[in-house]
Amino acid sequence: MRRILLYVILLAACLACEKEVEIDYHSSESLYVAEVQLTPDWVTARVTRTRGVMASPVDNNFVTNAKVTIRMEGDPWADTLRHRGRGRYTLTYLADEGKEYIAEVIIDGHHYTSRSTMRGAPRFKSFEFVWQEVLTEKMLFADLRLEDIPDENNYYFMHLYRNGVGYRWAVMSDRENPGAELQQLFSCTTKREMDKGTASDLLFDGDQMQMEIRSIDRSAYDYLDSLQLTNNTGTNPIPNFTDGLLGYFSAYQAEVVDRVFYVDSIR
């Protein structure tokens, strides 16, 4: 009995012990990221560095010493963007539809380039909110319709904003439905969640909704389409810049549509 009692005491002592576990986060090399966007009137770039797992959210990851240039294919002269602070570079620039442009980012002597072709403007048809039955749920969707440009491959990037903050985004191509009306549905929430009023992504009467539709080229589409899949595949997006620079360059024309959200107006 004495031996059994001793075992019980030792076991209780072991169970009561708490060991502090230290997680070894392997530090990884910080990488550069550049997002360069060209419209018919201006070009803007944002250059940053990736943060490590243990980095503080207040750590400054803006790259302020980059040189960002833009030029049209065949033009030997490039125009340099001006740094405006916090890793943002801009330049007033006139770009032409159908022309290919080359963006170059130079950081610490390393040169990174990407090419993009300015496509025709998207042809907007309609944008509204609708209810649809999905299995046993009544779902709220933002329903966007575009008129496709016939006899060519077209690619689109669509970004839905709520009160000036990004809410949903998607990319779409006409490869499976060329020349016909194109539809993109953005899932918002369920009727059940709307009635409960507790979900963080609910829409409320008076919300200012803005849909930006960009007509992009194939290289930008491939990057953004693969970016959508990264959470499921665990892989990196398809490279858009040379030599391992993260991010992308996109020349595009855009259409912007504004709506004010009201529940009673949903059909």
XYZ file of N, CA and C in Angstrom:
801
model
N 0.828 -1.211 0.000
C 0.000 0.000 0.000
C 0.865 1.264 0.000
N 1.969 1.185 0.798
C 2.854 2.333 0.862
C 3.467 2.634 -0.511
N 3.858 1.554 -1.275
C 4.457 1.742 -2.595
C 3.428 2.309 -3.573
N 2.204 1.784 -3.499
C 1.139 2.287 -4.393
C 0.859 3.750 -4.117
N 0.845 4.100 -2.802
C 0.601 5.490 -2.441
C 1.694 6.406 -2.985
N 2.948 5.924 -2.940
C 4.065 6.702 -3.467
C 3.921 6.937 -4.970
N 3.497 5.894 -5.719
C 3.282 6.043 -7.162
C 2.188 7.074 -7.463
N 1.127 7.041 -6.664
C 0.027 7.984 -6.881
C 0.499 9.416 -6.668
N 1.312 9.628 -5.620
C 1.821 10.969 -5.332
C 2.722 11.466 -6.458
N 3.624 10.563 -6.939
C 4.528 10.944 -8.028
C 3.756 11.266 -9.302
N 2.733 10.457 -9.596
C 1.921 10.698 -10.802
C 1.196 12.029 -10.719
N 0.656 12.344 -9.560
C -0.050 13.618 -9.389
C 0.905 14.789 -9.550
N 2.134 14.617 -9.035
C 3.130 15.685 -9.159
C 3.495 15.923 -10.610
N 3.634 14.831 -11.381
C 3.970 14.970 -12.807
C 2.859 15.661 -13.587
N 1.599 15.280 -13.262
C 0.472 15.885 -13.972
C 0.322 17.356 -13.633
N 0.767 17.732 -12.458
C 0.635 19.125 -12.045
C 1.702 20.012 -12.649
N 2.771 19.404 -13.163
C 3.866 20.195 -13.729
C 3.442 20.829 -15.053
N 3.845 22.040 -15.286
C 3.611 22.720 -16.555
C 4.954 23.053 -17.172
N 5.135 22.628 -18.397
C 6.378 22.903 -19.092
C 6.135 23.974 -20.150
N 6.956 24.986 -20.130
C 6.838 26.060 -21.107
C 7.464 25.604 -22.414
N 6.654 25.578 -23.459
C 7.115 25.122 -24.761
C 7.514 26.321 -25.602
N 8.707 26.300 -26.113
C 9.184 27.369 -26.983
C 9.090 26.926 -28.435
N 8.378 27.719 -29.231
C 8.218 27.415 -30.655
C 9.335 28.102 -31.419
N 10.051 27.317 -32.174
C 11.173 27.852 -32.943
C 10.683 28.273 -34.312
N 10.407 29.578 -34.461
C 10.015 30.105 -35.762
C 11.283 30.323 -36.579
N 11.428 29.551 -37.644
C 12.610 29.710 -38.485
C 12.526 31.035 -39.231
N 13.518 31.847 -39.087
C 13.523 33.131 -39.783
C 13.740 32.889 -41.274
N 12.996 33.608 -42.074
C 13.130 33.481 -43.521
C 13.555 34.827 -44.089
N 14.205 34.778 -45.232
C 14.696 35.991 -45.856
C 13.539 36.866 -46.303
N 13.624 38.152 -45.985
C 12.608 39.093 -46.412
C 12.708 39.296 -47.918
N 11.565 39.280 -48.601
C 11.527 39.397 -50.056
C 10.865 40.712 -50.465
N 11.254 41.202 -51.626
C 10.656 42.416 -52.156
C 9.334 42.093 -52.862
N 8.411 43.059 -52.769
C 7.111 42.936 -53.426
C 6.813 44.251 -54.139
N 6.432 44.176 -55.411
C 6.095 45.376 -56.178
C 4.744 45.186 -56.868
N 3.885 46.183 -56.742
C 2.604 46.202 -57.460
C 2.602 47.461 -58.313
N 2.646 47.269 -59.631
C 2.723 48.387 -60.571
C 1.468 48.374 -61.438
N 0.788 49.518 -61.505
C -0.463 49.615 -62.256
C -0.388 50.792 -63.223
N -0.778 50.513 -64.472
C -0.721 51.520 -65.536
C -2.103 51.691 -66.139
N -2.602 52.924 -66.154
C -3.860 53.265 -66.807
C -3.538 54.175 -67.996
N -4.543 54.575 -68.787
C -4.245 55.499 -69.895
C -3.706 56.855 -69.451
N -3.820 57.196 -68.145
C -3.440 58.541 -67.691
C -2.310 58.583 -66.677
N -2.042 57.500 -65.988
C -1.032 57.548 -64.937
C -0.489 56.149 -64.669
N 0.622 56.122 -63.919
C 1.205 54.854 -63.482
C 1.548 55.013 -62.005
N 1.279 53.983 -61.226
C 1.577 54.016 -59.805
C 2.196 52.689 -59.389
N 3.035 52.737 -58.380
C 3.685 51.521 -57.885
C 3.747 51.579 -56.367
N 3.715 50.391 -55.770
C 3.899 50.261 -54.327
C 4.950 49.189 -54.111
N 6.023 49.523 -53.421
C 7.133 48.593 -53.228
C 7.324 48.378 -51.726
N 7.291 47.116 -51.304
C 7.408 46.763 -49.895
C 8.302 45.545 -49.740
N 8.478 45.114 -48.482
C 9.175 43.868 -48.166
C 8.238 42.993 -47.359
N 8.376 41.686 -47.519
C 7.569 40.767 -46.716
C 8.040 40.826 -45.265
N 7.106 40.510 -44.332
C 7.421 40.489 -42.910
C 7.553 39.049 -42.424
N 8.426 38.823 -41.454
C 8.548 37.520 -40.819
C 7.406 37.266 -39.859
N 7.260 36.015 -39.413
C 6.171 35.634 -38.515
C 6.217 36.441 -37.223
N 7.412 36.665 -36.715
C 7.564 37.324 -35.422
C 7.720 38.840 -35.541
N 7.627 39.374 -36.753
C 7.806 40.816 -36.929
C 6.641 41.574 -36.314
N 6.923 42.733 -35.777
C 5.887 43.570 -35.199
C 5.053 44.198 -36.306
N 3.724 44.316 -36.093
C 2.873 44.946 -37.119
C 3.260 46.384 -37.405
N 3.973 47.021 -36.461
C 4.344 48.419 -36.680
C 5.686 48.551 -37.396
N 6.347 47.419 -37.644
C 7.613 47.479 -38.369
C 7.399 48.093 -39.746
N 8.275 48.986 -40.133
C 8.169 49.651 -41.426
C 8.689 48.723 -42.522
N 7.797 48.292 -43.422
C 8.235 47.412 -44.507
C 8.192 48.113 -45.860
N 8.070 49.436 -45.853
C 8.043 50.186 -47.102
C 9.454 50.322 -47.672
N 9.577 50.173 -48.988
C 10.865 50.330 -49.665
C 10.885 51.711 -50.305
N 11.766 52.558 -49.820
C 11.787 53.950 -50.264
C 12.942 54.265 -51.206
N 13.837 53.292 -51.399
C 15.014 53.558 -52.241
C 14.953 52.841 -53.579
N 13.769 52.394 -53.986
C 13.637 51.716 -55.280
C 13.602 52.737 -56.418
N 13.999 52.298 -57.594
C 13.824 53.085 -58.808
C 12.846 52.332 -59.687
N 11.720 52.971 -60.004
C 10.666 52.341 -60.805
C 10.522 53.125 -62.093
N 10.614 52.435 -63.233
C 10.495 53.102 -64.530
C 9.430 52.424 -65.381
N 8.957 53.155 -66.383
C 7.961 52.643 -67.320
C 8.344 53.104 -68.726
N 8.182 52.216 -69.697
C 8.414 52.596 -71.093
C 7.583 51.704 -72.001
N 7.307 52.217 -73.192
C 6.587 51.439 -74.181
C 7.574 50.550 -74.929
N 7.144 49.371 -75.303
C 7.984 48.451 -76.072
C 8.490 49.157 -77.331
N 9.802 49.076 -77.571
C 10.420 49.727 -78.719
C 10.937 51.114 -78.436
N 10.530 51.676 -77.290
C 11.008 53.012 -76.920
C 12.280 52.853 -76.075
N 13.397 53.420 -76.494
C 14.642 53.249 -75.732
C 14.672 54.058 -74.442
N 13.765 55.042 -74.319
C 13.779 55.922 -73.160
C 12.682 55.521 -72.187
N 13.037 55.483 -70.907
C 12.079 55.134 -69.865
C 11.825 56.346 -68.974
N 10.606 56.460 -68.470
C 10.253 57.517 -67.528
C 10.298 56.960 -66.105
N 10.833 57.762 -65.191
C 11.018 57.326 -63.814
C 9.905 57.856 -62.919
N 9.321 56.964 -62.119
C 8.284 57.362 -61.179
C 8.919 58.089 -59.988
N 8.145 58.955 -59.372
C 8.630 59.726 -58.233
C 8.101 59.123 -56.940
N 8.999 58.984 -55.958
C 8.586 58.445 -54.664
C 7.784 59.487 -53.898
N 6.587 59.078 -53.449
C 5.685 59.998 -52.749
C 5.620 59.717 -51.256
N 6.381 58.755 -50.787
C 6.363 58.401 -49.375
C 5.727 57.043 -49.148
N 6.199 56.338 -48.095
C 5.648 55.055 -47.671
C 5.659 54.006 -48.793
N 6.721 54.030 -49.597
C 6.889 53.036 -50.641
C 5.975 53.201 -51.838
N 5.362 54.356 -51.991
C 4.442 54.602 -53.100
C 5.110 55.522 -54.116
N 5.047 55.116 -55.391
C 5.677 55.845 -56.493
C 4.612 56.131 -57.553
N 4.609 57.342 -58.105
C 3.598 57.699 -59.103
C 4.207 58.538 -60.217
N 3.466 58.612 -61.328
C 3.878 59.434 -62.465
C 2.677 59.628 -63.388
N 2.465 60.867 -63.822
C 1.482 61.119 -64.874
C 2.052 60.587 -66.185
N 1.273 59.743 -66.869
C 1.818 59.052 -68.044
C 0.667 58.722 -68.985
N 0.850 58.978 -70.271
C -0.179 58.686 -71.262
C 0.141 57.364 -71.948
N -0.759 56.395 -71.812
C -0.575 55.071 -72.411
C -1.662 54.826 -73.449
N -1.322 54.051 -74.468
C -2.237 53.817 -75.584
C -2.763 52.385 -75.585
N -4.020 52.245 -75.956
C -4.644 50.928 -76.072
C -3.928 50.093 -77.135
N -3.708 48.821 -76.844
C -3.072 47.913 -77.783
C -1.560 47.898 -77.730
N -0.953 48.796 -76.954
C 0.499 48.860 -76.862
C 0.996 48.041 -75.666
N 2.211 47.488 -75.815
C 2.835 46.745 -74.723
C 3.799 47.659 -73.974
N 3.785 47.551 -72.645
C 4.627 48.396 -71.806
C 5.506 47.532 -70.910
N 6.647 48.103 -70.538
C 7.627 47.396 -69.721
C 7.852 48.194 -68.441
N 7.627 47.545 -67.306
C 7.911 48.150 -66.005
C 9.197 47.549 -65.478
N 10.070 48.396 -64.945
C 11.317 47.926 -64.352
C 11.433 48.465 -62.935
N 11.783 47.574 -62.020
C 12.000 47.948 -60.619
C 13.452 47.619 -60.291
N 14.198 48.615 -59.806
C 15.607 48.436 -59.460
C 15.749 48.670 -57.951
N 16.231 47.657 -57.238
C 16.428 47.752 -55.790
C 17.808 47.192 -55.463
N 18.623 48.011 -54.835
C 19.963 47.581 -54.412
C 20.749 46.935 -55.558
N 20.646 47.509 -56.739
C 21.392 47.021 -57.885
C 20.764 45.848 -58.610
N 19.645 45.309 -58.116
C 18.955 44.194 -58.772
C 17.850 44.744 -59.678
N 17.785 44.221 -60.910
C 16.811 44.685 -61.897
C 15.719 43.629 -62.073
N 14.462 44.094 -61.980
C 13.314 43.205 -62.176
C 12.400 43.836 -63.228
N 11.919 43.039 -64.177
C 11.073 43.586 -65.239
C 9.806 42.754 -65.410
N 8.785 43.412 -65.957
C 7.532 42.744 -66.292
C 6.903 43.490 -67.463
N 6.127 42.772 -68.278
C 5.471 43.345 -69.452
C 3.963 43.203 -69.342
N 3.251 44.206 -69.888
C 1.798 44.139 -69.895
C 1.266 44.963 -71.059
N 0.168 44.495 -71.656
C -0.436 45.160 -72.808
C -1.739 45.834 -72.400
N -1.905 47.083 -72.801
C -3.116 47.840 -72.498
C -4.279 47.320 -73.347
N -5.314 46.795 -72.684
C -6.475 46.256 -73.390
C -7.563 47.309 -73.544
N -8.597 46.963 -74.336
C -9.733 47.856 -74.496
C -10.551 47.945 -73.225
N -11.348 49.010 -73.109
C -12.134 49.233 -71.902
C -13.210 48.155 -71.743
N -13.535 47.760 -70.507
C -14.614 46.786 -70.293
C -15.959 47.389 -70.669
N -16.895 46.524 -71.059
C -18.231 46.965 -71.463
C -19.237 46.559 -70.391
N -19.531 47.490 -69.504
C -20.432 47.239 -68.385
C -21.880 47.126 -68.859
N -22.633 46.165 -68.274
C -24.059 46.021 -68.584
C -24.927 46.288 -67.362
N -24.667 45.586 -66.237
C -25.511 45.797 -65.061
C -24.791 45.325 -63.803
N -25.241 45.875 -62.673
C -24.719 45.496 -61.362
C -25.844 45.671 -60.354
N -26.221 44.579 -59.706
C -27.301 44.624 -58.730
C -27.113 43.520 -57.692
N -27.893 43.592 -56.619
C -27.880 42.562 -55.588
C -29.116 41.690 -55.733
N -28.932 40.370 -55.597
C -30.030 39.426 -55.797
C -29.989 38.347 -54.718
N -31.167 37.783 -54.428
C -31.269 36.596 -53.582
C -31.313 35.361 -54.470
N -30.620 34.304 -54.060
C -30.683 33.039 -54.784
C -30.729 31.892 -53.786
N -31.489 30.861 -54.129
C -31.568 29.674 -53.296
C -30.372 28.780 -53.584
N -29.595 28.453 -52.565
C -28.446 27.555 -52.676
C -28.629 26.449 -51.644
N -28.968 25.250 -52.135
C -29.303 24.131 -51.261
C -30.418 24.567 -50.315
N -30.143 24.620 -49.022
C -31.191 24.990 -48.064
C -31.075 26.436 -47.607
N -30.136 27.170 -48.177
C -29.900 28.550 -47.749
C -30.362 29.543 -48.812
N -30.805 30.707 -48.348
C -31.081 31.819 -49.230
C -29.878 32.736 -49.171
N -29.170 32.884 -50.310
C -27.895 33.595 -50.353
C -28.048 34.951 -51.035
N -27.305 35.927 -50.508
C -27.243 37.243 -51.138
C -25.999 37.307 -52.011
N -26.188 37.703 -53.279
C -25.080 37.828 -54.227
C -25.049 39.237 -54.814
N -23.852 39.722 -55.105
C -23.673 40.885 -55.962
C -23.510 40.347 -57.382
N -24.413 40.727 -58.266
C -24.490 40.168 -59.615
C -23.979 41.190 -60.624
N -22.824 40.898 -61.223
C -22.219 41.789 -62.219
C -22.338 41.162 -63.596
N -22.771 41.947 -64.581
C -22.872 41.482 -65.971
C -22.036 42.393 -66.872
N -21.273 41.743 -67.780
C -20.455 42.462 -68.752
C -20.816 42.002 -70.152
N -20.698 42.927 -71.106
C -20.823 42.566 -72.515
C -19.422 42.227 -73.021
N -19.223 40.998 -73.444
C -17.894 40.577 -73.869
C -17.538 41.196 -75.221
N -16.254 41.436 -75.400
C -15.750 41.952 -76.676
C -15.535 40.759 -77.608
N -16.214 40.694 -78.737
C -16.131 39.504 -79.596
C -14.802 39.398 -80.332
N -14.513 38.171 -80.770
C -13.370 37.871 -81.655
C -12.013 38.132 -81.011
N -11.944 38.109 -79.690
C -10.656 38.206 -79.011
C -10.796 37.639 -77.600
N -9.681 37.201 -77.047
C -9.684 36.714 -75.678
C -9.637 37.899 -74.717
N -10.511 37.864 -73.728
C -10.614 38.973 -72.787
C -10.502 38.466 -71.359
N -9.911 39.318 -70.516
C -9.672 38.955 -69.118
C -10.041 40.153 -68.245
N -10.641 39.862 -67.104
C -11.151 40.929 -66.258
C -10.781 40.694 -64.791
N -10.514 41.821 -64.114
C -10.340 41.834 -62.665
C -11.436 42.724 -62.094
N -12.174 42.207 -61.110
C -13.299 42.946 -60.541
C -13.120 43.054 -59.037
N -13.244 44.268 -58.517
C -13.061 44.510 -57.088
C -14.280 45.253 -56.554
N -14.950 44.644 -55.585
C -16.119 45.245 -54.954
C -15.686 45.870 -53.634
N -16.006 47.156 -53.450
C -15.669 47.886 -52.229
C -16.946 48.184 -51.442
N -16.811 48.157 -50.113
C -17.896 48.553 -49.216
C -17.406 49.716 -48.363
N -18.021 50.869 -48.542
C -17.636 52.072 -47.797
C -16.140 52.358 -47.926
N -15.626 52.179 -49.143
C -14.241 52.501 -49.438
C -13.226 51.446 -49.062
N -13.673 50.315 -48.532
C -12.780 49.235 -48.117
C -13.046 48.009 -48.987
N -11.977 47.334 -49.426
C -12.142 46.145 -50.252
C -13.026 45.103 -49.583
N -13.990 44.558 -50.324
C -14.973 43.619 -49.772
C -14.885 42.256 -50.445
N -14.881 42.208 -51.770
C -14.748 40.969 -52.535
C -13.986 41.283 -53.822
N -13.248 40.295 -54.351
C -12.622 40.465 -55.658
C -12.577 39.130 -56.380
N -12.439 39.215 -57.692
C -12.387 38.004 -58.513
C -11.778 38.351 -59.864
N -11.354 37.329 -60.591
C -10.933 37.483 -61.978
C -11.797 36.577 -62.843
N -11.913 36.940 -64.104
C -12.777 36.188 -65.008
C -12.209 36.287 -66.416
N -12.371 35.232 -67.205
C -11.993 35.267 -68.616
C -13.177 34.805 -69.453
N -13.124 35.114 -70.750
C -14.218 34.728 -71.644
C -13.886 33.473 -72.443
N -12.860 32.749 -72.032
C -12.395 31.621 -72.852
C -13.459 30.544 -73.020
N -14.344 30.402 -72.039
C -15.393 29.388 -72.144
C -16.693 29.943 -72.693
N -16.776 31.264 -72.862
C -18.016 31.861 -73.341
C -17.714 33.121 -74.158
N -16.921 33.009 -75.236
C -16.500 34.192 -75.987
C -17.659 34.858 -76.722
N -17.669 36.193 -76.679
C -18.660 36.952 -77.432
C -20.017 37.056 -76.790
N -20.264 36.358 -75.681
C -21.571 36.365 -75.030
C -21.524 37.222 -73.761
N -22.696 37.373 -73.144
C -22.741 38.094 -71.876
C -21.964 37.326 -70.817
N -21.171 38.053 -70.026
C -20.391 37.443 -68.959
C -21.004 37.808 -67.619
N -21.043 36.850 -66.705
C -21.630 37.079 -65.385
C -20.637 36.682 -64.301
N -20.539 37.526 -63.271
C -19.745 37.204 -62.086
C -20.601 37.430 -60.852
N -20.747 36.376 -60.032
C -21.509 36.466 -58.793
C -20.540 36.529 -57.616
N -20.741 37.527 -56.748
C -19.954 37.643 -55.526
C -20.843 37.243 -54.350
N -20.479 36.170 -53.672
C -21.244 35.723 -52.508
C -21.032 36.694 -51.358
N -22.120 37.214 -50.797
C -22.029 38.190 -49.707
C -22.341 37.558 -48.351
N -23.557 37.035 -48.188
C -23.951 36.448 -46.916
C -25.247 35.673 -47.117
N -25.773 35.075 -46.046
C -27.031 34.344 -46.119
C -28.155 35.172 -45.505
N -29.372 34.811 -45.849
C -30.538 35.490 -45.260
C -30.565 35.266 -43.754
N -30.163 34.096 -43.324
C -30.141 33.781 -41.902
C -29.179 34.708 -41.155
N -27.972 34.919 -41.729
C -27.001 35.803 -41.091
C -27.469 37.259 -41.134
N -28.124 37.648 -42.231
C -28.657 39.001 -42.317
C -29.673 39.252 -41.210
N -30.538 38.268 -40.974
C -31.566 38.420 -39.934
C -30.949 38.465 -38.542
N -29.873 37.674 -38.319
C -29.198 37.673 -37.020
C -28.404 38.956 -36.803
N -27.813 39.471 -37.879
C -27.085 40.727 -37.810
C -25.783 40.671 -37.044
N -25.130 39.504 -37.030
C -23.918 39.356 -36.218
C -22.646 39.168 -37.043
N -22.741 38.735 -38.290
C -21.541 38.455 -39.080
C -20.801 39.748 -39.427
N -19.484 39.637 -39.559
C -18.662 40.830 -39.794
C -18.786 41.367 -41.214
N -19.208 40.523 -42.179
C -19.267 40.976 -43.567
C -20.696 41.267 -44.024
N -21.594 41.554 -43.090
C -22.964 41.895 -43.450
C -23.017 43.241 -44.167
N -24.050 43.404 -44.978
C -24.317 44.685 -45.610
C -25.510 45.331 -44.919
N -25.453 46.655 -44.787
C -26.508 47.382 -44.097
C -27.046 48.489 -44.991
N -28.284 48.882 -44.746
C -28.883 49.967 -45.515
C -27.988 51.203 -45.462
N -27.750 51.778 -46.621
C -26.916 52.966 -46.706
C -25.459 52.696 -47.001
N -25.033 51.428 -46.994
C -23.642 51.117 -47.337
C -23.339 51.593 -48.758
N -22.195 52.247 -48.916
C -21.766 52.727 -50.231
C -20.969 51.609 -50.911
N -21.527 51.053 -51.976
C -20.900 49.948 -52.691
C -20.344 50.456 -54.019
N -19.124 50.064 -54.308
C -18.479 50.474 -55.561
C -17.857 49.259 -56.235
N -18.174 49.070 -57.503
C -17.615 47.979 -58.293
C -16.631 48.556 -59.309
N -15.369 48.135 -59.202
C -14.364 48.517 -60.187
C -14.099 47.328 -61.093
N -14.220 47.535 -62.397
C -14.011 46.476 -63.383
C -12.814 46.866 -64.240
N -11.800 46.028 -64.249
C -10.604 46.296 -65.052
C -10.500 45.275 -66.180
N -10.165 45.761 -67.352
C -9.854 44.900 -68.481
C -8.344 44.702 -68.487
N -7.896 43.485 -68.190
C -6.464 43.217 -68.009
C -5.965 42.258 -69.089
N -4.645 42.047 -69.138
C -4.092 41.123 -70.127
C -3.887 39.743 -69.504
N -3.433 38.804 -70.324
C -3.328 37.409 -69.887
C -2.319 37.242 -68.749
N -1.196 37.940 -68.789
C -0.178 37.741 -67.757
C -0.678 38.202 -66.390
N -1.388 39.334 -66.343
C -1.953 39.800 -65.076
C -3.044 38.845 -64.599
N -3.845 38.357 -65.544
C -4.899 37.389 -65.182
C -4.293 36.126 -64.575
N -3.255 35.580 -65.199
C -2.636 34.353 -64.689
C -2.118 34.546 -63.270
N -1.510 35.712 -63.019
C -0.992 35.972 -61.674
C -2.135 36.053 -60.657
N -3.156 36.865 -60.956
C -4.248 37.068 -60.005
C -5.075 35.803 -59.818
N -5.268 35.056 -60.902
C -6.013 33.806 -60.801
C -5.274 32.807 -59.910
N -3.962 32.707 -60.078
C -3.185 31.801 -59.231
C -3.110 32.305 -57.800
N -3.162 33.638 -57.610
C -3.158 34.203 -56.260
C -4.402 33.782 -55.490
N -5.544 33.696 -56.196
C -6.776 33.235 -55.545
C -6.652 31.827 -54.988
N -5.822 31.021 -55.638
C -5.727 29.607 -55.290
C -4.663 29.309 -54.249
N -3.871 30.296 -53.855
C -2.735 30.018 -52.980
C -3.149 29.472 -51.626
N -4.290 29.932 -51.086
C -4.725 29.435 -49.777
C -5.074 27.958 -49.823
N -5.546 27.483 -50.981
C -5.942 26.077 -51.106
C -4.794 25.180 -51.543
N -3.886 25.728 -52.342
C -2.816 24.900 -52.896
C -1.527 24.970 -52.093
N -1.357 26.044 -51.306
C -0.123 26.207 -50.546
C 1.079 26.543 -51.402
N 0.836 27.002 -52.632
C 1.930 27.357 -53.544
C 1.949 28.858 -53.773
N 3.022 29.339 -54.366
C 3.126 30.748 -54.695
C 2.401 31.038 -56.006
N 1.969 32.289 -56.205
C 1.345 32.649 -57.487
C 2.328 32.495 -58.645
N 1.785 32.426 -59.849
C 2.617 32.373 -61.043
C 3.437 33.659 -61.124
N 4.769 33.566 -61.279
C 5.601 34.783 -61.301
C 5.178 35.736 -62.423
N 5.176 37.028 -62.094
C 4.844 38.047 -63.074
C 6.055 38.916 -63.392
N 6.947 39.073 -62.413
C 8.210 39.780 -62.610
C 9.338 38.767 -62.780
N 10.422 39.209 -63.384
C 11.598 38.359 -63.534
C 12.367 38.266 -62.211
N 13.194 37.217 -62.115
C 14.177 37.081 -61.041
C 13.589 37.061 -59.634
N 12.378 36.535 -59.500
C 11.848 36.258 -58.173
C 11.194 37.414 -57.449
N 11.008 38.544 -58.090
C 10.308 39.651 -57.439
C 8.828 39.301 -57.308
N 8.288 39.396 -56.116
C 6.874 39.127 -55.898
C 6.034 40.311 -56.356
N 4.749 40.049 -56.620
C 3.853 41.096 -57.076
C 3.613 41.016 -58.574
N 3.040 42.084 -59.140
C 2.688 42.039 -60.563
C 2.623 43.437 -61.154
N 2.660 43.474 -62.488
C 2.484 44.699 -63.270
C 1.283 44.504 -64.168
N 0.381 45.474 -64.182
C -0.820 45.356 -65.005
C -1.157 46.692 -65.654
N -1.253 46.680 -66.990
C -1.790 47.816 -67.740
C -3.271 47.528 -67.976
N -4.133 48.498 -67.711
C -5.569 48.209 -67.804
C -6.375 49.486 -68.039
N -7.591 49.277 -68.525
C -8.616 50.313 -68.529
C -9.733 49.851 -67.606
N -10.423 50.800 -66.991
C -11.376 50.437 -65.945
C -12.710 51.152 -66.112
N -13.731 50.534 -65.540
C -15.066 51.113 -65.411
C -15.442 51.011 -63.943
N -15.986 52.093 -63.380
C -16.362 52.115 -61.964
C -17.858 52.410 -61.858
N -18.555 51.577 -61.068
C -20.002 51.716 -60.905
C -20.304 51.826 -59.410
N -21.119 52.811 -59.030
C -21.476 53.035 -57.626
C -22.935 52.652 -57.380
N -23.166 52.073 -56.211
C -24.514 51.729 -55.771
C -24.626 52.001 -54.274
N -25.830 52.347 -53.819
C -26.121 52.420 -52.390
C -26.974 51.205 -52.044
N -26.558 50.453 -51.037
C -27.227 49.206 -50.703
C -28.446 49.453 -49.828
N -29.591 48.846 -50.234
C -30.813 48.841 -49.436
C -31.419 47.444 -49.527
N -31.720 46.855 -48.386
C -32.268 45.488 -48.363
C -33.567 45.410 -49.150
N -34.434 46.401 -49.028
C -35.740 46.357 -49.679
C -35.664 46.393 -51.192
N -34.514 46.813 -51.733
C -34.389 46.912 -53.192
C -33.892 45.604 -53.821
N -33.566 44.607 -53.008
C -33.062 43.343 -53.542
C -34.222 42.554 -54.124
N -34.022 42.085 -55.328
C -35.115 41.332 -55.973
C -34.963 39.822 -55.688
